[in-house]
Short mmCIF file of N, CA and C in Angstrom, two decimals:
data_model
loop_
_atom_site.label_atom_id
_atom_site.label_comp_id
_atom_site.label_asym_id
_atom_site.label_seq_id
_atom_site.Cartn_x
_atom_site.Cartn_y
_atom_site.Cartn_z
N MET A 1 -54.74 70.19 -62.45
CA MET A 1 -54.22 69.46 -61.23
C MET A 1 -55.66 68.69 -60.99
N ILE A 2 -56.30 69.47 -61.16
CA ILE A 2 -58.08 69.38 -60.59
C ILE A 2 -58.71 67.96 -61.18
N PHE A 3 -58.46 68.59 -62.73
CA PHE A 3 -59.16 67.19 -63.63
C PHE A 3 -58.26 66.02 -63.65
N LEU A 4 -57.00 65.90 -63.25
CA LEU A 4 -56.10 64.80 -63.39
C LEU A 4 -56.58 64.35 -62.04
N TYR A 5 -56.48 65.20 -61.01
CA TYR A 5 -57.03 64.13 -59.58
C TYR A 5 -58.79 63.63 -59.65
N ARG A 6 -59.35 64.22 -60.35
CA ARG A 6 -60.96 64.15 -60.29
C ARG A 6 -61.08 62.93 -61.13
N TYR A 7 -60.58 62.99 -62.70
CA TYR A 7 -60.72 61.55 -63.43
C TYR A 7 -59.68 60.86 -63.38
N CYS A 8 -58.88 60.81 -62.73
CA CYS A 8 -58.07 59.64 -62.21
C CYS A 8 -58.76 58.85 -61.03
N ARG A 9 -59.14 59.43 -60.48
CA ARG A 9 -59.97 59.27 -59.30
C ARG A 9 -61.05 58.35 -59.38
N MET A 10 -61.79 58.75 -60.62
CA MET A 10 -63.14 58.36 -60.90
C MET A 10 -62.94 56.93 -61.43
N LEU A 11 -61.58 56.56 -62.80
CA LEU A 11 -61.47 55.85 -63.29
C LEU A 11 -61.05 54.87 -62.57
N GLU A 12 -60.37 55.13 -61.44
CA GLU A 12 -59.60 54.10 -60.58
C GLU A 12 -60.66 53.50 -59.71
N GLU A 13 -61.53 54.28 -59.11
CA GLU A 13 -62.55 53.74 -58.61
C GLU A 13 -64.01 53.00 -59.14
N GLY A 14 -64.13 53.50 -60.68
CA GLY A 14 -65.05 52.57 -61.36
C GLY A 14 -64.54 51.90 -62.28
N SER A 15 -63.96 51.77 -63.41
CA SER A 15 -64.00 50.61 -64.68
C SER A 15 -62.76 50.14 -64.35
N PHE A 16 -61.83 50.63 -63.06
CA PHE A 16 -60.26 50.04 -63.04
C PHE A 16 -60.54 49.37 -61.33
N ARG A 17 -61.57 49.29 -60.92
CA ARG A 17 -61.49 49.12 -59.57
C ARG A 17 -60.87 47.12 -59.38
N GLY A 18 -60.13 47.25 -58.53
CA GLY A 18 -59.14 45.84 -58.22
C GLY A 18 -58.94 45.46 -59.33
N ARG A 19 -58.03 46.54 -60.34
CA ARG A 19 -57.40 46.16 -61.59
C ARG A 19 -56.12 47.13 -61.25
N THR A 20 -55.51 46.96 -60.25
CA THR A 20 -54.30 48.36 -60.51
C THR A 20 -53.41 47.97 -61.28
N ALA A 21 -52.84 47.12 -61.58
CA ALA A 21 -51.97 46.88 -62.82
C ALA A 21 -52.49 47.03 -63.70
N ASP A 22 -53.61 46.94 -64.38
CA ASP A 22 -54.34 47.79 -66.17
C ASP A 22 -54.39 49.37 -65.67
N PHE A 23 -54.71 49.63 -64.38
CA PHE A 23 -54.49 51.20 -64.45
C PHE A 23 -53.18 51.79 -64.66
N VAL A 24 -52.32 50.92 -63.74
CA VAL A 24 -50.76 51.55 -64.24
C VAL A 24 -50.24 51.28 -65.82
N PHE A 25 -50.47 50.13 -66.15
CA PHE A 25 -50.44 49.68 -67.64
C PHE A 25 -51.09 51.08 -68.60
N MET A 26 -52.50 51.43 -68.71
CA MET A 26 -52.95 52.19 -69.21
C MET A 26 -51.84 53.48 -68.94
N PHE A 27 -51.46 54.31 -67.63
CA PHE A 27 -50.50 55.08 -67.73
C PHE A 27 -49.15 55.22 -68.52
N LEU A 28 -48.58 53.86 -68.06
CA LEU A 28 -47.48 53.65 -68.81
C LEU A 28 -47.60 53.58 -70.71
N PHE A 29 -48.61 52.91 -71.03
CA PHE A 29 -49.04 52.99 -72.21
C PHE A 29 -49.25 54.55 -72.92
N GLY A 30 -50.30 54.72 -72.11
CA GLY A 30 -50.87 56.51 -72.65
C GLY A 30 -49.32 57.29 -72.73
N GLY A 31 -48.82 57.40 -71.54
CA GLY A 31 -47.35 58.10 -71.36
C GLY A 31 -46.09 57.70 -72.43
N PHE A 32 -45.93 56.30 -73.18
CA PHE A 32 -45.29 55.69 -74.14
C PHE A 32 -45.59 56.68 -75.46
N LEU A 33 -46.86 56.63 -75.86
CA LEU A 33 -47.41 56.95 -77.07
C LEU A 33 -47.17 58.50 -77.23
N MET A 34 -47.71 59.06 -76.02
CA MET A 34 -47.59 60.46 -75.98
C MET A 34 -46.18 60.98 -76.15
N THR A 35 -45.16 60.40 -75.54
CA THR A 35 -43.59 60.45 -75.82
C THR A 35 -43.39 60.49 -77.13
N ILE A 36 -43.68 59.48 -77.83
CA ILE A 36 -43.49 59.01 -78.94
C ILE A 36 -44.20 60.09 -80.00
N PHE A 37 -45.52 60.57 -79.97
CA PHE A 37 -46.17 61.71 -80.86
C PHE A 37 -45.92 63.14 -80.21
N GLY A 38 -45.48 63.02 -79.12
CA GLY A 38 -45.16 64.35 -78.62
C GLY A 38 -43.33 64.88 -79.29
N LEU A 39 -42.66 64.08 -79.89
CA LEU A 39 -41.50 64.14 -80.20
C LEU A 39 -41.70 64.70 -82.04
N PHE A 40 -42.86 64.47 -82.56
CA PHE A 40 -43.28 64.74 -83.71
C PHE A 40 -43.66 66.05 -84.19
N VAL A 41 -44.69 66.65 -83.07
CA VAL A 41 -45.00 67.83 -82.91
C VAL A 41 -44.24 68.86 -82.13
N SER A 42 -43.06 68.29 -81.45
CA SER A 42 -42.22 69.54 -80.74
C SER A 42 -42.59 69.36 -79.56
N LEU A 43 -43.26 69.26 -78.81
CA LEU A 43 -43.99 69.00 -77.65
C LEU A 43 -43.13 68.81 -76.41
N VAL A 44 -43.12 68.95 -75.59
CA VAL A 44 -42.19 68.65 -74.40
C VAL A 44 -42.83 68.71 -72.81
N PHE A 45 -43.93 69.53 -72.60
CA PHE A 45 -44.69 69.11 -71.49
C PHE A 45 -46.01 68.55 -71.76
N LEU A 46 -46.11 67.16 -71.57
CA LEU A 46 -47.33 66.35 -72.11
C LEU A 46 -48.11 66.52 -70.88
N GLY A 47 -48.14 66.82 -69.74
CA GLY A 47 -49.10 66.90 -68.60
C GLY A 47 -50.28 67.24 -68.94
N GLN A 48 -51.19 68.01 -69.41
CA GLN A 48 -52.18 68.54 -70.24
C GLN A 48 -52.60 67.52 -71.22
N ALA A 49 -51.60 67.20 -71.96
CA ALA A 49 -52.30 66.00 -72.74
C ALA A 49 -52.88 64.54 -72.20
N PHE A 50 -51.91 63.81 -71.38
CA PHE A 50 -52.23 63.00 -70.31
C PHE A 50 -53.44 63.06 -69.67
N THR A 51 -53.83 64.80 -69.11
CA THR A 51 -55.30 64.87 -68.27
C THR A 51 -56.04 64.76 -69.39
N ILE A 52 -55.96 65.43 -70.64
CA ILE A 52 -57.15 64.94 -71.51
C ILE A 52 -57.20 63.32 -72.26
N MET A 53 -56.16 62.80 -72.19
CA MET A 53 -56.19 61.29 -72.01
C MET A 53 -56.94 60.65 -71.16
N LEU A 54 -56.92 60.98 -69.81
CA LEU A 54 -57.76 60.23 -68.61
C LEU A 54 -59.40 60.82 -69.01
N VAL A 55 -59.38 61.97 -69.07
CA VAL A 55 -60.74 63.04 -69.46
C VAL A 55 -61.57 61.82 -70.53
N TYR A 56 -60.58 61.72 -71.68
CA TYR A 56 -61.35 60.88 -72.99
C TYR A 56 -61.65 59.26 -72.64
N VAL A 57 -60.81 58.56 -71.95
CA VAL A 57 -61.14 57.28 -71.34
C VAL A 57 -62.25 57.18 -70.48
N TRP A 58 -62.15 58.05 -69.71
CA TRP A 58 -63.69 58.30 -68.76
C TRP A 58 -64.68 58.80 -69.32
N SER A 59 -64.43 59.47 -70.14
CA SER A 59 -66.00 59.95 -70.84
C SER A 59 -66.25 58.68 -71.46
N ARG A 60 -65.75 57.90 -72.51
CA ARG A 60 -65.88 57.16 -73.24
C ARG A 60 -66.55 56.05 -72.87
N ARG A 61 -66.31 55.82 -71.36
CA ARG A 61 -66.52 54.85 -70.51
C ARG A 61 -67.52 54.96 -69.79
N ASN A 62 -68.05 56.06 -69.68
CA ASN A 62 -69.44 56.50 -69.01
C ASN A 62 -70.04 57.56 -69.96
N PRO A 63 -70.93 56.85 -70.88
CA PRO A 63 -71.51 57.45 -72.14
C PRO A 63 -72.59 58.45 -71.48
N TYR A 64 -73.36 57.67 -70.48
CA TYR A 64 -74.64 58.26 -70.67
C TYR A 64 -74.87 59.59 -69.25
N VAL A 65 -73.77 59.82 -68.46
CA VAL A 65 -73.38 60.66 -67.73
C VAL A 65 -73.37 62.12 -68.46
N ARG A 66 -74.56 62.87 -67.66
CA ARG A 66 -74.82 64.35 -68.09
C ARG A 66 -73.76 65.18 -67.27
N MET A 67 -73.23 65.90 -68.55
CA MET A 67 -72.23 67.38 -67.96
C MET A 67 -72.66 68.70 -68.13
N ASN A 68 -72.12 69.38 -67.22
CA ASN A 68 -72.72 70.82 -67.77
C ASN A 68 -71.35 71.67 -67.62
N PHE A 69 -71.26 72.56 -68.37
CA PHE A 69 -69.76 73.30 -68.43
C PHE A 69 -70.35 75.19 -68.19
N PHE A 70 -69.54 75.32 -67.30
CA PHE A 70 -70.05 76.50 -66.25
C PHE A 70 -71.77 77.19 -66.52
N GLY A 71 -72.45 75.75 -66.46
CA GLY A 71 -73.86 76.66 -66.37
C GLY A 71 -74.32 76.96 -67.41
N LEU A 72 -73.65 76.74 -68.62
CA LEU A 72 -74.08 77.20 -70.25
C LEU A 72 -74.47 76.14 -71.12
N LEU A 73 -73.56 75.09 -70.90
CA LEU A 73 -73.70 73.97 -72.06
C LEU A 73 -73.96 72.63 -71.17
N ASN A 74 -75.37 71.83 -71.27
CA ASN A 74 -75.33 70.45 -71.31
C ASN A 74 -75.13 69.67 -72.13
N PHE A 75 -74.34 68.39 -71.81
CA PHE A 75 -73.74 67.91 -72.99
C PHE A 75 -73.98 66.35 -72.36
N GLN A 76 -73.99 65.09 -72.98
CA GLN A 76 -73.00 63.97 -72.85
C GLN A 76 -71.73 63.73 -72.67
N ALA A 77 -71.40 62.93 -71.48
CA ALA A 77 -70.02 62.73 -71.32
C ALA A 77 -69.05 62.60 -72.16
N PRO A 78 -69.37 61.96 -73.46
CA PRO A 78 -68.54 61.86 -74.53
C PRO A 78 -67.97 63.05 -75.18
N PHE A 79 -68.80 63.93 -74.99
CA PHE A 79 -68.49 65.32 -75.72
C PHE A 79 -67.59 66.03 -74.94
N LEU A 80 -66.78 65.57 -73.89
CA LEU A 80 -66.23 66.28 -72.79
C LEU A 80 -64.88 66.99 -73.32
N PRO A 81 -64.15 66.04 -73.66
CA PRO A 81 -62.77 66.30 -74.50
C PRO A 81 -63.09 67.64 -75.50
N TRP A 82 -64.01 67.23 -76.25
CA TRP A 82 -64.06 68.19 -77.54
C TRP A 82 -64.55 69.51 -76.67
N VAL A 83 -65.32 69.41 -75.88
CA VAL A 83 -65.78 70.57 -75.24
C VAL A 83 -64.62 71.69 -74.53
N LEU A 84 -63.68 70.50 -74.10
CA LEU A 84 -62.65 71.29 -73.15
C LEU A 84 -61.48 71.98 -74.35
N MET A 85 -61.55 71.20 -75.60
CA MET A 85 -60.57 71.48 -76.61
C MET A 85 -60.75 72.82 -77.19
N GLY A 86 -62.33 72.95 -77.43
CA GLY A 86 -62.87 74.14 -77.82
C GLY A 86 -62.70 75.67 -76.96
N PHE A 87 -62.87 75.16 -75.64
CA PHE A 87 -62.80 76.03 -74.36
C PHE A 87 -61.18 76.46 -74.96
N SER A 88 -60.11 75.71 -74.96
CA SER A 88 -58.59 76.04 -75.12
C SER A 88 -58.63 76.97 -76.12
N LEU A 89 -59.38 76.47 -77.08
CA LEU A 89 -59.76 77.33 -78.34
C LEU A 89 -60.01 78.84 -77.94
N LEU A 90 -61.17 78.82 -77.29
CA LEU A 90 -61.57 80.07 -77.40
C LEU A 90 -60.67 80.77 -76.32
N LEU A 91 -59.70 80.48 -75.75
CA LEU A 91 -58.80 80.95 -74.73
C LEU A 91 -57.27 81.49 -75.93
N GLY A 92 -57.46 81.01 -76.95
CA GLY A 92 -56.46 81.18 -77.53
C GLY A 92 -55.25 80.38 -77.50
N ASN A 93 -55.13 79.50 -76.74
CA ASN A 93 -54.38 78.06 -76.51
C ASN A 93 -54.06 77.23 -77.73
N SER A 94 -53.01 76.49 -77.77
CA SER A 94 -52.87 75.61 -79.02
C SER A 94 -53.66 74.45 -78.94
N ILE A 95 -54.26 74.05 -79.84
CA ILE A 95 -55.31 72.65 -79.69
C ILE A 95 -54.45 71.60 -79.97
N ILE A 96 -52.98 71.33 -80.55
CA ILE A 96 -52.41 70.51 -80.31
C ILE A 96 -52.05 69.53 -79.59
N VAL A 97 -52.00 70.10 -78.10
CA VAL A 97 -51.95 69.18 -76.77
C VAL A 97 -53.26 68.54 -76.65
N ASP A 98 -54.18 69.21 -76.88
CA ASP A 98 -55.49 68.85 -76.44
C ASP A 98 -55.71 67.82 -77.75
N LEU A 99 -55.44 67.72 -78.68
CA LEU A 99 -55.64 66.81 -79.85
C LEU A 99 -54.70 65.56 -79.59
N LEU A 100 -53.87 65.95 -79.04
CA LEU A 100 -52.62 64.75 -78.97
C LEU A 100 -53.01 63.79 -77.89
N GLY A 101 -53.84 64.20 -76.46
CA GLY A 101 -54.43 63.74 -75.30
C GLY A 101 -55.90 63.04 -76.05
N ILE A 102 -56.72 63.36 -76.92
CA ILE A 102 -57.50 62.69 -77.38
C ILE A 102 -57.45 61.55 -78.40
N ALA A 103 -56.12 61.99 -79.15
CA ALA A 103 -55.86 60.75 -80.21
C ALA A 103 -55.30 59.20 -79.12
N VAL A 104 -54.51 59.60 -78.19
CA VAL A 104 -53.99 59.06 -77.36
C VAL A 104 -54.70 58.14 -76.34
N GLY A 105 -56.09 58.85 -76.02
CA GLY A 105 -57.08 58.21 -75.48
C GLY A 105 -58.04 57.35 -76.39
N HIS A 106 -57.99 57.92 -77.61
CA HIS A 106 -58.91 57.00 -78.73
C HIS A 106 -58.07 55.73 -79.02
N ILE A 107 -56.99 55.83 -79.09
CA ILE A 107 -56.13 54.51 -79.17
C ILE A 107 -56.49 53.68 -78.18
N TYR A 108 -56.20 54.05 -76.88
CA TYR A 108 -56.44 52.90 -75.43
C TYR A 108 -57.60 52.77 -75.61
N PHE A 109 -58.89 53.66 -75.76
CA PHE A 109 -60.06 53.33 -75.37
C PHE A 109 -60.40 52.00 -76.74
N PHE A 110 -59.87 52.33 -77.92
CA PHE A 110 -60.46 51.72 -79.02
C PHE A 110 -59.71 50.14 -78.86
N LEU A 111 -58.52 50.00 -78.62
CA LEU A 111 -57.47 48.86 -78.31
C LEU A 111 -58.19 47.80 -77.23
N GLU A 112 -58.71 48.81 -76.11
CA GLU A 112 -59.03 47.96 -75.05
C GLU A 112 -60.26 47.79 -74.96
N ASP A 113 -61.27 48.25 -75.31
CA ASP A 113 -63.02 48.28 -75.25
C ASP A 113 -63.64 47.98 -76.67
N VAL A 114 -63.17 48.60 -77.74
CA VAL A 114 -63.91 48.38 -78.56
C VAL A 114 -63.43 47.14 -79.66
N PHE A 115 -61.94 47.11 -79.85
CA PHE A 115 -61.45 45.99 -80.82
C PHE A 115 -61.74 44.45 -80.69
N PRO A 116 -61.83 44.20 -78.93
CA PRO A 116 -61.78 43.01 -78.46
C PRO A 116 -63.18 42.50 -78.98
N ILE A 117 -64.01 43.23 -78.65
CA ILE A 117 -65.38 42.78 -78.90
C ILE A 117 -66.13 42.51 -80.32
N GLN A 118 -65.34 43.02 -81.21
CA GLN A 118 -65.62 43.38 -82.70
C GLN A 118 -65.69 41.70 -83.12
N PRO A 119 -66.33 41.48 -84.20
CA PRO A 119 -66.35 40.20 -84.35
C PRO A 119 -64.59 39.72 -85.24
N GLY A 120 -64.27 38.33 -84.95
CA GLY A 120 -62.57 38.46 -85.09
C GLY A 120 -61.64 39.07 -84.60
N GLY A 121 -62.12 40.12 -83.41
CA GLY A 121 -60.86 41.05 -82.78
C GLY A 121 -60.27 40.58 -81.44
N ILE A 122 -59.37 41.08 -81.50
CA ILE A 122 -58.31 39.99 -80.31
C ILE A 122 -57.97 40.97 -79.09
N ARG A 123 -57.97 40.94 -77.99
CA ARG A 123 -57.42 41.63 -77.02
C ARG A 123 -55.72 42.52 -76.94
N ILE A 124 -55.43 42.95 -78.08
CA ILE A 124 -53.82 43.38 -78.13
C ILE A 124 -53.33 44.26 -76.67
N LEU A 125 -53.88 44.84 -75.90
CA LEU A 125 -53.25 45.42 -75.19
C LEU A 125 -53.66 44.60 -73.71
N LYS A 126 -52.45 43.87 -73.20
CA LYS A 126 -52.54 42.67 -72.04
C LYS A 126 -51.13 43.31 -71.11
N THR A 127 -52.16 43.40 -70.04
CA THR A 127 -50.95 44.02 -68.81
C THR A 127 -50.05 42.96 -68.59
N PRO A 128 -48.81 43.09 -68.93
CA PRO A 128 -47.64 42.51 -68.35
C PRO A 128 -47.78 41.83 -66.64
N SER A 129 -47.91 40.33 -66.95
CA SER A 129 -47.48 39.58 -65.76
C SER A 129 -46.61 40.26 -64.67
N ILE A 130 -45.68 41.09 -65.13
CA ILE A 130 -44.90 41.52 -64.07
C ILE A 130 -45.59 42.73 -63.30
N LEU A 131 -46.24 43.43 -64.03
CA LEU A 131 -47.10 44.60 -63.19
C LEU A 131 -48.28 44.07 -62.49
N LYS A 132 -49.02 42.75 -62.95
CA LYS A 132 -50.12 42.10 -61.91
C LYS A 132 -49.12 41.78 -60.80
N ALA A 133 -47.76 40.97 -60.88
CA ALA A 133 -47.54 40.48 -59.64
C ALA A 133 -47.14 41.55 -58.85
N ILE A 134 -46.73 43.08 -58.97
CA ILE A 134 -46.50 43.80 -58.47
C ILE A 134 -47.51 44.64 -57.54
N PHE A 135 -48.79 44.99 -58.61
CA PHE A 135 -49.42 45.92 -58.26
C PHE A 135 -51.09 45.02 -57.97
N ASP A 136 -51.29 44.00 -58.23
CA ASP A 136 -52.58 43.25 -57.97
C ASP A 136 -52.58 42.34 -56.91
N THR A 137 -53.41 42.12 -56.01
CA THR A 137 -53.31 41.44 -54.85
C THR A 137 -53.72 39.88 -55.48
N PRO A 138 -53.08 38.79 -54.88
CA PRO A 138 -52.90 37.40 -55.75
C PRO A 138 -54.49 36.87 -54.80
N ASP A 139 -54.96 36.54 -55.93
CA ASP A 139 -56.32 35.72 -55.39
C ASP A 139 -55.99 34.59 -54.32
N GLU A 140 -57.28 34.31 -53.61
CA GLU A 140 -56.84 33.54 -52.20
C GLU A 140 -56.91 32.13 -53.01
N ASP A 141 -56.22 31.14 -52.40
CA ASP A 141 -56.26 29.75 -52.72
C ASP A 141 -57.26 29.04 -52.11
N PRO A 142 -58.53 28.33 -53.09
CA PRO A 142 -59.38 27.68 -52.09
C PRO A 142 -59.04 26.57 -51.74
N ASN A 143 -57.96 26.06 -51.89
CA ASN A 143 -57.45 25.02 -51.31
C ASN A 143 -56.86 24.88 -50.15
N TYR A 144 -56.30 26.52 -49.96
CA TYR A 144 -55.72 26.53 -49.05
C TYR A 144 -56.25 25.97 -47.20
N ASN A 145 -55.66 25.20 -46.30
CA ASN A 145 -56.50 24.78 -45.09
C ASN A 145 -55.31 24.67 -43.95
N PRO A 146 -55.63 26.26 -43.39
CA PRO A 146 -54.26 26.26 -42.46
C PRO A 146 -54.31 25.41 -41.11
N LEU A 147 -53.16 25.20 -40.31
CA LEU A 147 -52.93 24.17 -39.72
C LEU A 147 -53.46 24.69 -38.14
N PRO A 148 -54.36 23.95 -37.56
CA PRO A 148 -55.06 24.09 -36.46
C PRO A 148 -54.08 24.60 -35.37
N GLU A 149 -54.69 25.49 -34.76
CA GLU A 149 -53.90 26.10 -33.47
C GLU A 149 -53.99 25.22 -32.05
N GLU A 150 -53.33 25.31 -31.38
CA GLU A 150 -53.51 24.70 -30.07
C GLU A 150 -54.53 25.66 -28.81
N ARG A 151 -54.00 27.06 -29.21
CA ARG A 151 -54.35 28.51 -28.64
C ARG A 151 -54.24 29.21 -29.33
N PRO A 152 -55.86 29.58 -30.04
CA PRO A 152 -56.16 30.83 -30.90
C PRO A 152 -55.74 31.94 -30.10
N GLY A 153 -54.72 32.55 -31.09
CA GLY A 153 -54.40 33.72 -30.77
C GLY A 153 -53.26 33.86 -29.60
N GLY A 154 -52.82 32.53 -29.23
CA GLY A 154 -51.33 32.63 -28.32
C GLY A 154 -51.71 32.75 -26.77
N PHE A 155 -52.98 32.62 -26.52
CA PHE A 155 -53.19 32.96 -24.90
C PHE A 155 -53.66 31.86 -24.37
N ALA A 156 -53.59 31.54 -23.19
CA ALA A 156 -54.26 30.23 -22.28
C ALA A 156 -55.47 30.76 -21.49
N TRP A 157 -56.65 30.90 -22.53
CA TRP A 157 -57.93 31.36 -22.14
C TRP A 157 -58.44 30.22 -21.55
N GLY A 158 -59.16 30.47 -20.44
CA GLY A 158 -60.14 29.76 -19.89
C GLY A 158 -59.20 28.94 -18.74
N GLU A 159 -57.96 29.06 -18.49
CA GLU A 159 -57.40 27.78 -17.62
C GLU A 159 -56.94 28.87 -16.42
N GLY A 160 -57.51 29.97 -15.97
CA GLY A 160 -56.93 30.64 -14.87
C GLY A 160 -57.64 30.27 -13.72
N GLN A 161 -57.89 30.91 -12.38
CA GLN A 161 -58.23 30.47 -11.14
C GLN A 161 -59.89 31.28 -11.46
N ARG A 162 -61.31 30.26 -10.81
CA ARG A 162 -62.51 31.05 -10.47
C ARG A 162 -62.21 31.68 -10.02
N LEU A 163 -62.68 33.00 -10.13
CA LEU A 163 -63.17 34.40 -9.11
C LEU A 163 -64.11 34.05 -7.87
N GLY A 164 -63.73 34.21 -6.48
CA GLY A 164 -64.56 33.91 -5.37
C GLY A 164 -64.74 32.83 -5.12
N GLY A 165 -63.60 31.88 -5.55
CA GLY A 165 -63.98 30.58 -4.79
C GLY A 165 -63.07 29.78 -4.48
#
């Protein structure tokens, strides 16, 4: 839960700042792919894989951040998902869940950040407009001209009696 909170917050405040609909779309896209891939490897609980996906996307978008693992290992952020997978392996856990999260995170990162900037590349993942309408605040209309108010605030300021007179 701590990893989910931490990396979800850093993604939301960093690369997804002001783009809530894109953030929700990443969740939906990742959840959909994990559900499909999870059926093939007989996984029913995908929470850890989802967390690793978020860690993977954050780590690839922050390649120069230095990380420290238990004070023993120093490395750059893009290696964090692999270090976590190695730690799971050392603990005797199955690494299929970690590999699933890394795979889905890599697919999202590639389609969103790598492929569109390649020569001839296009942006395949586009956030649906319904999500933008629900989650993103509309841009202010530069041509909006509010009607003048007779009494700003609705009060009759300055129409009272003078004190002491």
